[in-house]
mmCIF file of C-alpha atoms and ligand atoms in Angstrom:
data_model
loop_
_atom_site.group_PDB
_atom_site.id
_atom_site.type_symbol
_atom_site.label_atom_id
_atom_site.label_comp_id
_atom_site.label_asym_id
_atom_site.label_seq_id
_atom_site.Cartn_x
_atom_site.Cartn_y
_atom_site.Cartn_z
ATOM 1 C CA MET A 1 -30.315 75.568 55.251
ATOM 2 C CA LYS A 2 -28.289 74.134 52.430
ATOM 3 C CA ALA A 3 -29.478 73.436 49.068
ATOM 4 C CA THR A 4 -28.044 72.692 45.658
ATOM 5 C CA ALA A 5 -29.404 73.614 42.122
ATOM 6 C CA ILE A 6 -28.613 72.947 38.484
ATOM 7 C CA ALA A 7 -29.403 75.242 35.745
ATOM 8 C CA ASN A 8 -28.531 75.522 32.052
ATOM 9 C CA ALA A 9 -27.454 78.452 30.076
ATOM 10 C CA ASN A 10 -29.732 79.725 27.517
ATOM 11 C CA ILE A 11 -28.970 81.264 24.007
ATOM 12 C CA ALA A 12 -31.175 84.003 22.813
ATOM 13 C CA LEU A 13 -32.903 83.627 19.417
ATOM 14 C CA VAL A 14 -34.247 87.141 20.030
ATOM 15 C CA LYS A 15 -32.010 89.246 22.006
ATOM 16 C CA TYR A 16 -32.463 91.276 25.252
ATOM 17 C CA TRP A 17 -30.297 94.467 25.013
ATOM 18 C CA GLY A 18 -31.256 97.486 27.166
ATOM 19 C CA LYS A 19 -33.238 98.168 30.567
ATOM 20 C CA ARG A 20 -36.235 100.574 31.191
ATOM 21 C CA ASN A 21 -35.570 100.027 34.876
ATOM 22 C CA ALA A 22 -32.107 99.048 35.960
ATOM 23 C CA ASP A 23 -33.144 98.334 39.660
ATOM 24 C CA LEU A 24 -35.842 95.843 38.816
ATOM 25 C CA ILE A 25 -33.952 94.818 35.658
ATOM 26 C CA LEU A 26 -37.021 95.412 33.321
ATOM 27 C CA PRO A 27 -36.155 95.214 29.692
ATOM 28 C CA HIS A 28 -36.940 97.644 26.873
ATOM 29 C CA ASN A 29 -38.044 94.586 24.726
ATOM 30 C CA GLY A 30 -39.053 90.896 25.065
ATOM 31 C CA SER A 31 -36.834 88.109 24.148
ATOM 32 C CA VAL A 32 -36.826 84.367 23.231
ATOM 33 C CA SER A 33 -34.198 81.750 23.866
ATOM 34 C CA MET A 34 -33.440 78.112 23.939
ATOM 35 C CA THR A 35 -32.218 76.659 27.355
ATOM 36 C CA CYS A 36 -29.228 74.637 26.479
ATOM 37 C CA ASP A 37 -28.545 71.178 28.047
ATOM 38 C CA GLY A 38 -24.823 71.252 27.412
ATOM 39 C CA LEU A 39 -23.776 74.440 29.417
ATOM 40 C CA GLN A 40 -24.323 73.787 32.999
ATOM 41 C CA THR A 41 -23.815 75.533 36.432
ATOM 42 C CA ARG A 42 -24.349 73.608 39.788
ATOM 43 C CA THR A 43 -24.521 75.763 42.855
ATOM 44 C CA THR A 44 -24.712 74.965 46.621
ATOM 45 C CA VAL A 45 -25.832 77.725 48.894
ATOM 46 C CA GLU A 46 -25.823 77.352 52.711
ATOM 47 C CA PHE A 47 -27.051 80.002 55.173
ATOM 48 C CA ALA A 48 -25.334 79.704 58.522
ATOM 49 C CA PRO A 49 -24.520 81.597 61.633
ATOM 50 C CA GLU A 50 -20.797 80.880 61.422
ATOM 51 C CA TYR A 51 -20.437 83.053 58.112
ATOM 52 C CA SER A 52 -19.862 86.603 58.942
ATOM 53 C CA GLN A 53 -20.233 87.675 55.442
ATOM 54 C CA ASP A 54 -21.388 86.189 52.049
ATOM 55 C CA VAL A 55 -18.821 84.367 50.297
ATOM 56 C CA LEU A 56 -18.983 83.271 46.641
ATOM 57 C CA VAL A 57 -16.518 80.810 45.076
ATOM 58 C CA ILE A 58 -16.961 80.111 41.378
ATOM 59 C CA ASN A 59 -14.919 77.418 39.763
ATOM 60 C CA ASP A 60 -12.504 77.318 42.905
ATOM 61 C CA GLU A 61 -11.756 80.972 42.718
ATOM 62 C CA GLU A 62 -13.150 83.262 45.474
ATOM 63 C CA MET A 63 -15.038 86.161 43.859
ATOM 64 C CA ARG A 64 -14.328 89.696 45.386
ATOM 65 C CA LYS A 65 -15.916 91.964 42.978
ATOM 66 C CA ASP A 66 -18.867 90.881 40.705
ATOM 67 C CA GLU A 67 -20.286 92.744 37.950
ATOM 68 C CA LYS A 68 -23.686 91.280 38.441
ATOM 69 C CA ASP A 69 -23.992 92.333 42.157
ATOM 70 C CA ILE A 70 -24.713 88.911 43.540
ATOM 71 C CA MET A 71 -24.321 90.108 47.124
ATOM 72 C CA GLY A 72 -27.083 92.634 46.262
ATOM 73 C CA HIS A 73 -29.238 89.683 45.025
ATOM 74 C CA MET A 74 -28.497 87.442 48.013
ATOM 75 C CA GLU A 75 -29.527 90.495 50.298
ATOM 76 C CA ARG A 76 -32.850 90.759 48.440
ATOM 77 C CA ILE A 77 -33.402 86.818 48.965
ATOM 78 C CA ARG A 78 -32.476 87.058 52.663
ATOM 79 C CA LYS A 79 -34.963 90.097 53.180
ATOM 80 C CA MET A 80 -37.817 88.095 51.462
ATOM 81 C CA ALA A 81 -37.025 85.093 53.788
ATOM 82 C CA GLY A 82 -36.596 87.178 56.735
ATOM 83 C CA LEU A 83 -33.133 85.663 57.426
ATOM 84 C CA LYS A 84 -30.106 87.090 59.204
ATOM 85 C CA GLU A 85 -27.569 84.601 58.308
ATOM 86 C CA HIS A 86 -24.983 84.995 55.743
ATOM 87 C CA ALA A 87 -24.363 82.417 53.057
ATOM 88 C CA LYS A 88 -21.627 80.429 51.475
ATOM 89 C CA MET A 89 -22.156 79.958 47.789
ATOM 90 C CA VAL A 90 -20.082 77.684 45.593
ATOM 91 C CA SER A 91 -20.578 77.294 41.901
ATOM 92 C CA GLU A 92 -19.094 74.962 39.366
ATOM 93 C CA THR A 93 -19.606 75.462 35.462
ATOM 94 C CA ASN A 94 -18.786 72.924 32.838
ATOM 95 C CA PHE A 95 -17.682 75.656 30.490
ATOM 96 C CA PRO A 96 -15.534 78.794 30.434
ATOM 97 C CA ILE A 97 -17.229 81.859 32.343
ATOM 98 C CA ALA A 98 -17.570 85.352 31.047
ATOM 99 C CA ALA A 99 -16.706 84.879 27.507
ATOM 100 C CA GLY A 100 -20.131 85.070 26.066
ATOM 101 C CA LEU A 101 -21.505 81.605 26.728
ATOM 102 C CA ALA A 102 -24.227 82.883 29.048
ATOM 103 C CA SER A 103 -22.459 81.739 32.296
ATOM 104 C CA SER A 104 -24.232 84.445 34.294
ATOM 105 C CA ALA A 105 -27.649 83.192 32.996
ATOM 106 C CA SER A 106 -27.029 79.662 34.312
ATOM 107 C CA GLY A 107 -25.243 80.912 37.462
ATOM 108 C CA LEU A 108 -27.942 83.439 38.491
ATOM 109 C CA ALA A 109 -30.832 80.826 37.865
ATOM 110 C CA ALA A 110 -28.925 78.172 39.867
ATOM 111 C CA LEU A 111 -28.021 80.610 42.663
ATOM 112 C CA THR A 112 -31.572 81.896 42.930
ATOM 113 C CA LEU A 113 -33.149 78.585 43.032
ATOM 114 C CA ALA A 114 -30.675 77.107 45.593
ATOM 115 C CA ALA A 115 -30.753 80.282 47.832
ATOM 116 C CA THR A 116 -34.432 80.446 47.727
ATOM 117 C CA LYS A 117 -34.658 76.817 48.811
ATOM 118 C CA ALA A 118 -31.934 77.075 51.487
ATOM 119 C CA SER A 119 -33.585 80.051 52.940
ATOM 120 C CA GLY A 120 -37.029 78.248 53.388
ATOM 121 C CA LEU A 121 -38.849 80.158 50.523
ATOM 122 C CA SER A 122 -40.792 78.337 48.202
ATOM 123 C CA LEU A 123 -41.698 80.062 45.011
ATOM 124 C CA GLY A 124 -43.760 79.066 42.037
ATOM 125 C CA GLU A 125 -42.049 78.945 38.665
ATOM 126 C CA ARG A 126 -43.214 82.393 37.516
ATOM 127 C CA GLU A 127 -42.416 84.059 40.741
ATOM 128 C CA LEU A 128 -38.938 82.348 40.607
ATOM 129 C CA THR A 129 -38.427 83.798 37.042
ATOM 130 C CA ILE A 130 -39.402 87.054 38.400
ATOM 131 C CA LEU A 131 -36.805 86.937 41.256
ATOM 132 C CA THR A 132 -34.162 85.624 39.082
ATOM 133 C CA ARG A 133 -34.624 88.397 36.653
ATOM 134 C CA MET A 134 -33.759 90.975 39.277
ATOM 135 C CA GLY A 135 -30.315 89.183 39.667
ATOM 136 C CA SER A 136 -29.581 89.116 35.997
ATOM 137 C CA GLY A 137 -32.145 89.606 33.158
ATOM 138 C CA SER A 138 -31.409 86.758 30.777
ATOM 139 C CA ALA A 139 -31.044 84.411 33.703
ATOM 140 C CA CYS A 140 -34.853 84.342 34.171
ATOM 141 C CA ARG A 141 -35.177 82.395 30.926
ATOM 142 C CA SER A 142 -32.928 79.645 32.380
ATOM 143 C CA ILE A 143 -35.306 78.919 34.927
ATOM 144 C CA VAL A 144 -37.717 77.343 32.352
ATOM 145 C CA GLU A 145 -37.480 74.339 30.049
ATOM 146 C CA GLY A 146 -36.934 74.092 26.313
ATOM 147 C CA PHE A 147 -37.892 77.351 24.238
ATOM 148 C CA ALA A 148 -38.617 80.230 26.556
ATOM 149 C CA GLU A 149 -39.942 83.758 26.084
ATOM 150 C CA TRP A 150 -39.056 86.446 28.579
ATOM 151 C CA ARG A 151 -42.130 88.883 28.252
ATOM 152 C CA ARG A 152 -41.272 92.460 28.491
ATOM 153 C CA GLY A 153 -44.260 93.343 30.561
ATOM 154 C CA GLU A 154 -45.882 96.694 31.095
ATOM 155 C CA LYS A 155 -46.229 97.220 34.736
ATOM 156 C CA GLU A 156 -43.785 99.356 36.660
ATOM 157 C CA ASP A 157 -43.481 96.792 39.563
ATOM 158 C CA GLY A 158 -42.184 94.210 37.008
ATOM 159 C CA SER A 159 -44.862 91.681 38.057
ATOM 160 C CA ASP A 160 -45.669 91.005 34.400
ATOM 161 C CA SER A 161 -42.093 90.630 33.287
ATOM 162 C CA TYR A 162 -41.354 86.889 33.664
ATOM 163 C CA ALA A 163 -40.261 84.090 31.646
ATOM 164 C CA GLU A 164 -42.250 80.995 30.517
ATOM 165 C CA THR A 165 -41.773 77.891 28.237
ATOM 166 C CA ILE A 166 -43.257 78.528 24.881
ATOM 167 C CA ALA A 167 -42.461 74.973 23.791
ATOM 168 C CA PRO A 168 -41.050 72.132 25.837
ATOM 169 C CA LYS A 169 -37.861 70.527 24.857
ATOM 170 C CA SER A 170 -39.680 67.490 23.497
ATOM 171 C CA HIS A 171 -41.377 69.727 21.017
ATOM 172 C CA TRP A 172 -38.371 70.040 18.670
ATOM 173 C CA PRO A 173 -35.875 67.552 20.011
ATOM 174 C CA ASP A 174 -33.580 67.683 16.884
ATOM 175 C CA PHE A 175 -32.895 71.515 17.138
ATOM 176 C CA ARG A 176 -29.180 72.022 18.004
ATOM 177 C CA ILE A 177 -26.957 74.812 18.853
ATOM 178 C CA ILE A 178 -23.131 74.404 18.207
ATOM 179 C CA ALA A 179 -21.497 76.749 20.604
ATOM 180 C CA THR A 180 -17.945 77.448 19.492
ATOM 181 C CA ILE A 181 -15.157 78.535 21.805
ATOM 182 C CA LEU A 182 -12.810 80.920 20.016
ATOM 183 C CA THR A 183 -11.009 82.263 23.046
ATOM 184 C CA GLU A 184 -11.034 81.718 26.608
ATOM 185 C CA LYS A 185 -10.201 85.340 27.487
ATOM 186 C CA LYS A 186 -12.600 87.381 29.586
ATOM 187 C CA LYS A 187 -14.448 89.940 27.625
ATOM 188 C CA ALA A 188 -13.601 93.621 28.113
ATOM 189 C CA VAL A 189 -17.137 95.130 28.591
ATOM 190 C CA GLY A 190 -19.824 93.353 30.614
ATOM 191 C CA SER A 191 -23.387 93.124 29.183
ATOM 192 C CA ARG A 192 -24.688 95.190 32.008
ATOM 193 C CA ALA A 193 -22.483 98.232 31.434
ATOM 194 C CA GLY A 194 -22.481 97.767 27.782
ATOM 195 C CA MET A 195 -26.452 97.771 27.200
ATOM 196 C CA ALA A 196 -26.673 100.707 29.529
ATOM 197 C CA GLN A 197 -24.349 102.671 27.325
ATOM 198 C CA THR A 198 -26.052 101.500 24.214
ATOM 199 C CA VAL A 199 -29.427 102.740 25.476
ATOM 200 C CA LYS A 200 -27.780 106.184 26.363
ATOM 201 C CA THR A 201 -25.723 106.762 23.207
ATOM 202 C CA CYS A 202 -26.623 104.463 20.167
ATOM 203 C CA PRO A 203 -28.476 106.786 17.558
ATOM 204 C CA TYR A 204 -30.161 103.462 16.212
ATOM 205 C CA TYR A 205 -31.495 102.049 19.485
ATOM 206 C CA LYS A 206 -35.208 103.173 18.709
ATOM 207 C CA GLU A 207 -34.851 101.399 15.507
ATOM 208 C CA TRP A 208 -33.629 98.268 17.024
ATOM 209 C CA LEU A 209 -36.721 98.385 19.368
ATOM 210 C CA SER A 210 -39.039 99.031 16.496
ATOM 211 C CA THR A 211 -38.267 95.636 14.816
ATOM 212 C CA VAL A 212 -37.940 93.306 17.940
ATOM 213 C CA ASN A 213 -41.627 92.533 18.425
ATOM 214 C CA GLU A 214 -41.935 91.303 14.798
ATOM 215 C CA ASP A 215 -38.901 89.116 15.365
ATOM 216 C CA ILE A 216 -40.494 87.739 18.531
ATOM 217 C CA ARG A 217 -43.640 86.889 16.385
ATOM 218 C CA SER A 218 -41.605 85.163 13.603
ATOM 219 C CA VAL A 219 -39.444 83.131 15.839
ATOM 220 C CA LYS A 220 -42.323 81.943 18.027
ATOM 221 C CA LYS A 221 -44.190 81.112 14.899
ATOM 222 C CA GLY A 222 -40.934 79.247 13.486
ATOM 223 C CA ILE A 223 -40.618 77.320 16.827
ATOM 224 C CA GLN A 224 -44.430 76.401 16.875
ATOM 225 C CA GLU A 225 -44.332 74.977 13.210
ATOM 226 C CA ARG A 226 -40.597 73.716 13.597
ATOM 227 C CA ASP A 227 -39.809 75.891 10.569
ATOM 228 C CA PHE A 228 -35.947 75.900 10.888
ATOM 229 C CA THR A 229 -35.390 78.518 8.076
ATOM 230 C CA LEU A 230 -37.789 81.049 9.600
ATOM 231 C CA VAL A 231 -36.102 80.601 13.022
ATOM 232 C CA GLY A 232 -32.597 80.766 11.652
ATOM 233 C CA GLU A 233 -33.043 83.734 9.476
ATOM 234 C CA THR A 234 -35.025 85.697 12.042
ATOM 235 C CA ALA A 235 -32.448 84.871 14.833
ATOM 236 C CA GLU A 236 -29.417 85.521 12.708
ATOM 237 C CA PHE A 237 -30.701 88.934 11.525
ATOM 238 C CA ASN A 238 -31.897 89.899 14.943
ATOM 239 C CA CYS A 239 -28.417 89.098 16.347
ATOM 240 C CA LEU A 240 -26.720 91.395 13.588
ATOM 241 C CA LYS A 241 -29.109 94.132 14.359
ATOM 242 C CA MET A 242 -28.206 93.857 18.194
ATOM 243 C CA HIS A 243 -24.463 93.941 17.401
ATOM 244 C CA ALA A 244 -25.131 96.851 15.070
ATOM 245 C CA THR A 245 -26.335 98.786 18.070
ATOM 246 C CA MET A 246 -23.332 97.635 20.125
ATOM 247 C CA MET A 247 -20.923 98.887 17.521
ATOM 248 C CA THR A 248 -22.759 102.226 17.245
ATOM 249 C CA THR A 249 -22.574 102.767 21.006
ATOM 250 C CA LYS A 250 -20.164 105.486 22.258
ATOM 251 C CA PRO A 251 -17.475 104.338 22.883
ATOM 252 C CA PRO A 252 -18.054 101.550 20.314
ATOM 253 C CA ILE A 253 -18.602 97.924 21.877
ATOM 254 C CA VAL A 254 -17.140 95.430 19.419
ATOM 255 C CA TYR A 255 -17.226 91.949 20.777
ATOM 256 C CA TRP A 256 -16.140 90.307 17.676
ATOM 257 C CA ILE A 257 -12.604 89.015 17.010
ATOM 258 C CA PRO A 258 -11.061 87.941 13.672
ATOM 259 C CA GLU A 259 -12.198 84.368 14.675
ATOM 260 C CA THR A 260 -15.787 85.493 15.156
ATOM 261 C CA LEU A 261 -15.822 86.817 11.531
ATOM 262 C CA ASP A 262 -14.328 83.480 10.261
ATOM 263 C CA VAL A 263 -17.027 81.470 11.772
ATOM 264 C CA ILE A 264 -19.758 83.921 10.481
ATOM 265 C CA HIS A 265 -18.331 83.622 6.967
ATOM 266 C CA TRP A 266 -17.926 79.750 7.249
ATOM 267 C CA THR A 267 -21.639 79.533 8.367
ATOM 268 C CA ARG A 268 -22.779 81.394 5.450
ATOM 269 C CA ALA A 269 -20.657 79.440 3.137
ATOM 270 C CA MET A 270 -21.941 76.216 4.446
ATOM 271 C CA ARG A 271 -25.552 77.408 3.921
ATOM 272 C CA GLU A 272 -24.858 78.520 0.470
ATOM 273 C CA SER A 273 -23.576 75.119 -0.269
ATOM 274 C CA GLY A 274 -26.878 73.573 0.848
ATOM 275 C CA THR A 275 -26.536 72.689 4.561
ATOM 276 C CA PRO A 276 -29.114 74.704 6.650
ATOM 277 C CA CYS A 277 -27.224 76.528 9.418
ATOM 278 C CA TYR A 278 -27.535 79.913 11.016
ATOM 279 C CA PHE A 279 -25.324 81.903 13.510
ATOM 280 C CA THR A 280 -26.174 83.920 16.494
ATOM 281 C CA ILE A 281 -23.642 85.923 18.893
ATOM 282 C CA ASP A 282 -24.186 87.319 22.272
ATOM 283 C CA GLY A 283 -22.102 89.774 24.275
ATOM 284 C CA GLY A 284 -18.921 88.110 23.517
ATOM 285 C CA PRO A 285 -16.837 86.709 20.619
ATOM 286 C CA GLN A 286 -18.226 83.307 20.582
ATOM 287 C CA VAL A 287 -20.360 82.278 17.621
ATOM 288 C CA LYS A 288 -23.346 79.800 18.156
ATOM 289 C CA VAL A 289 -24.332 77.894 15.082
ATOM 290 C CA MET A 290 -27.908 76.673 14.873
ATOM 291 C CA CYS A 291 -28.554 73.477 12.910
ATOM 292 C CA LEU A 292 -30.736 70.342 12.841
ATOM 293 C CA GLU A 293 -29.626 66.859 14.193
ATOM 294 C CA LYS A 294 -29.478 65.588 10.629
ATOM 295 C CA ASP A 295 -26.605 67.861 9.969
ATOM 296 C CA LEU A 296 -24.900 68.181 13.321
ATOM 297 C CA LYS A 297 -22.066 65.446 12.842
ATOM 298 C CA SER A 298 -20.716 67.001 9.535
ATOM 299 C CA LEU A 299 -21.034 70.572 10.631
ATOM 300 C CA ASP A 300 -19.490 69.904 14.017
ATOM 301 C CA LYS A 301 -16.570 67.983 12.496
ATOM 302 C CA GLU A 302 -15.859 70.780 9.843
ATOM 303 C CA LEU A 303 -16.087 73.507 12.690
ATOM 304 C CA ASN A 304 -13.457 71.547 14.586
ATOM 305 C CA THR A 305 -11.066 71.580 11.657
ATOM 306 C CA LEU A 306 -11.018 75.503 11.513
ATOM 307 C CA ASP A 307 -7.906 77.106 12.973
ATOM 308 C CA SER A 308 -10.252 79.652 14.596
ATOM 309 C CA VAL A 309 -12.057 77.185 16.693
ATOM 310 C CA LEU A 310 -10.638 75.903 19.930
ATOM 311 C CA LYS A 311 -13.471 73.711 20.697
ATOM 312 C CA THR A 312 -17.104 73.136 20.282
ATOM 313 C CA VAL A 313 -20.042 72.326 22.754
ATOM 314 C CA VAL A 314 -23.134 70.875 21.267
ATOM 315 C CA CYS A 315 -26.487 71.862 22.991
ATOM 316 C CA ARG A 316 -29.829 70.528 22.637
ATOM 317 C CA PRO A 317 -33.045 71.873 24.062
ATOM 318 C CA GLY A 318 -32.521 71.379 27.810
ATOM 319 C CA ASP A 319 -34.488 71.308 31.159
ATOM 320 C CA GLY A 320 -35.133 74.244 33.317
ATOM 321 C CA ALA A 321 -33.383 74.733 36.810
ATOM 322 C CA VAL A 322 -33.761 71.936 39.118
ATOM 323 C CA LEU A 323 -32.826 71.201 42.745
ATOM 324 C CA THR A 324 -30.466 68.227 43.337
ATOM 325 C CA ASP A 325 -29.032 66.414 46.498
ATOM 326 C CA ARG A 326 -25.491 66.443 45.171
ATOM 327 C CA HIS A 327 -24.113 69.238 47.273
ATOM 328 C CA ILE A 328 -20.605 70.814 46.291
ATOM 329 C CA PHE A 329 -19.738 71.086 50.002
HETATM 330 C C1 LIG B 401 -26.409 89.838 24.794
HETATM 331 O O1 LIG B 401 -28.696 89.067 31.155
HETATM 332 O O2 LIG B 401 -26.147 89.409 31.098
HETATM 333 O O3 LIG B 401 -26.808 87.902 26.118
HETATM 334 O O4 LIG B 401 -29.726 91.786 33.056
HETATM 335 O O5 LIG B 401 -27.554 93.144 33.148
HETATM 336 O O6 LIG B 401 -27.651 90.954 34.001
HETATM 337 P P1 LIG B 401 -28.173 91.877 33.036
HETATM 338 O O7 LIG B 401 -27.696 91.466 31.522
HETATM 339 P P2 LIG B 401 -27.496 89.972 30.799
HETATM 340 O O8 LIG B 401 -27.635 90.413 29.314
HETATM 341 C C2 LIG B 401 -27.590 89.336 28.267
HETATM 342 C C3 LIG B 401 -27.541 90.045 26.927
HETATM 343 C C4 LIG B 401 -27.187 89.070 25.811
HETATM 344 C C5 LIG B 401 -28.669 88.971 25.091
HETATM 345 C C6 LIG B 401 -29.503 87.866 25.585
HETATM 346 O O9 LIG B 401 -29.064 87.037 26.244
HETATM 347 O O10 LIG B 401 -30.800 88.073 25.425
#
């Protein structure tokens, strides 16, 4: 009753921000992402009678309170499998958690795959993305390989709100995202609480929703045709629109720090001087710079000379979640 899974984080090119159903985690809009090979979580789950309660350890630290209600997610899986035993869950990430590098996405994806396997369930990929979605929305995209789309779906039970690969990693192997780490501090507002507040109070939320489908179409077309300019321009503008809704939430959610703006301006300056690159930012201060392999070395080197940048992690299109025998305990 022990299993271990590895999942990669994903970075959204068209963002998810807002739920129409918070219990099932059904989004107001669809989203598109790239599963990143550089940002990984490995999780071992064991169900056993000796555990009197569920225990979660992330990067050697026992978690007592979790924004993502991981315990509720485990309860759901236990019910599905008809199990009574509690579980020990131990997770390791190779990047700082809760600072806007999508750690919850890789974490929930690895946990869901490991827990379903350890509990004896065997789900197909689509079912696994649906179950993962109920743990954390963006995590469903980390189950699948390469470039992923999470469909909004229409049904009330969420059975058509799943993630799937729209292009495998081999389709565009020279697409790169340089994730900058500008601070290792935990962010003040989690994405779950933040997006709920935006839906409730942002006067521009409807406008955001009215433009997302067009962004999805453009980014998908750009990916299919490997049109870097189309993907970059659409993703960058989509990110700014999402942050505009965050900033116009009551109370305002401002994830950016001065270093964030530094890297935004740097990216635009690089582009103006002839090197194609675009930025995107999630629910945190870190900036992710999209580029092509041919420009990676020079851009990454330059970024690392900026005072604002502590370090960078380079991501290429990566694999979906997989099981492994390398248990943590
Ligand atoms: C800004 O998936 O973390 O990263 O569904 O409440 O767990 P929950 O939220 P989460 O939100 C991610 C928001 C985002 C955009 C994105 O990844 O699409």
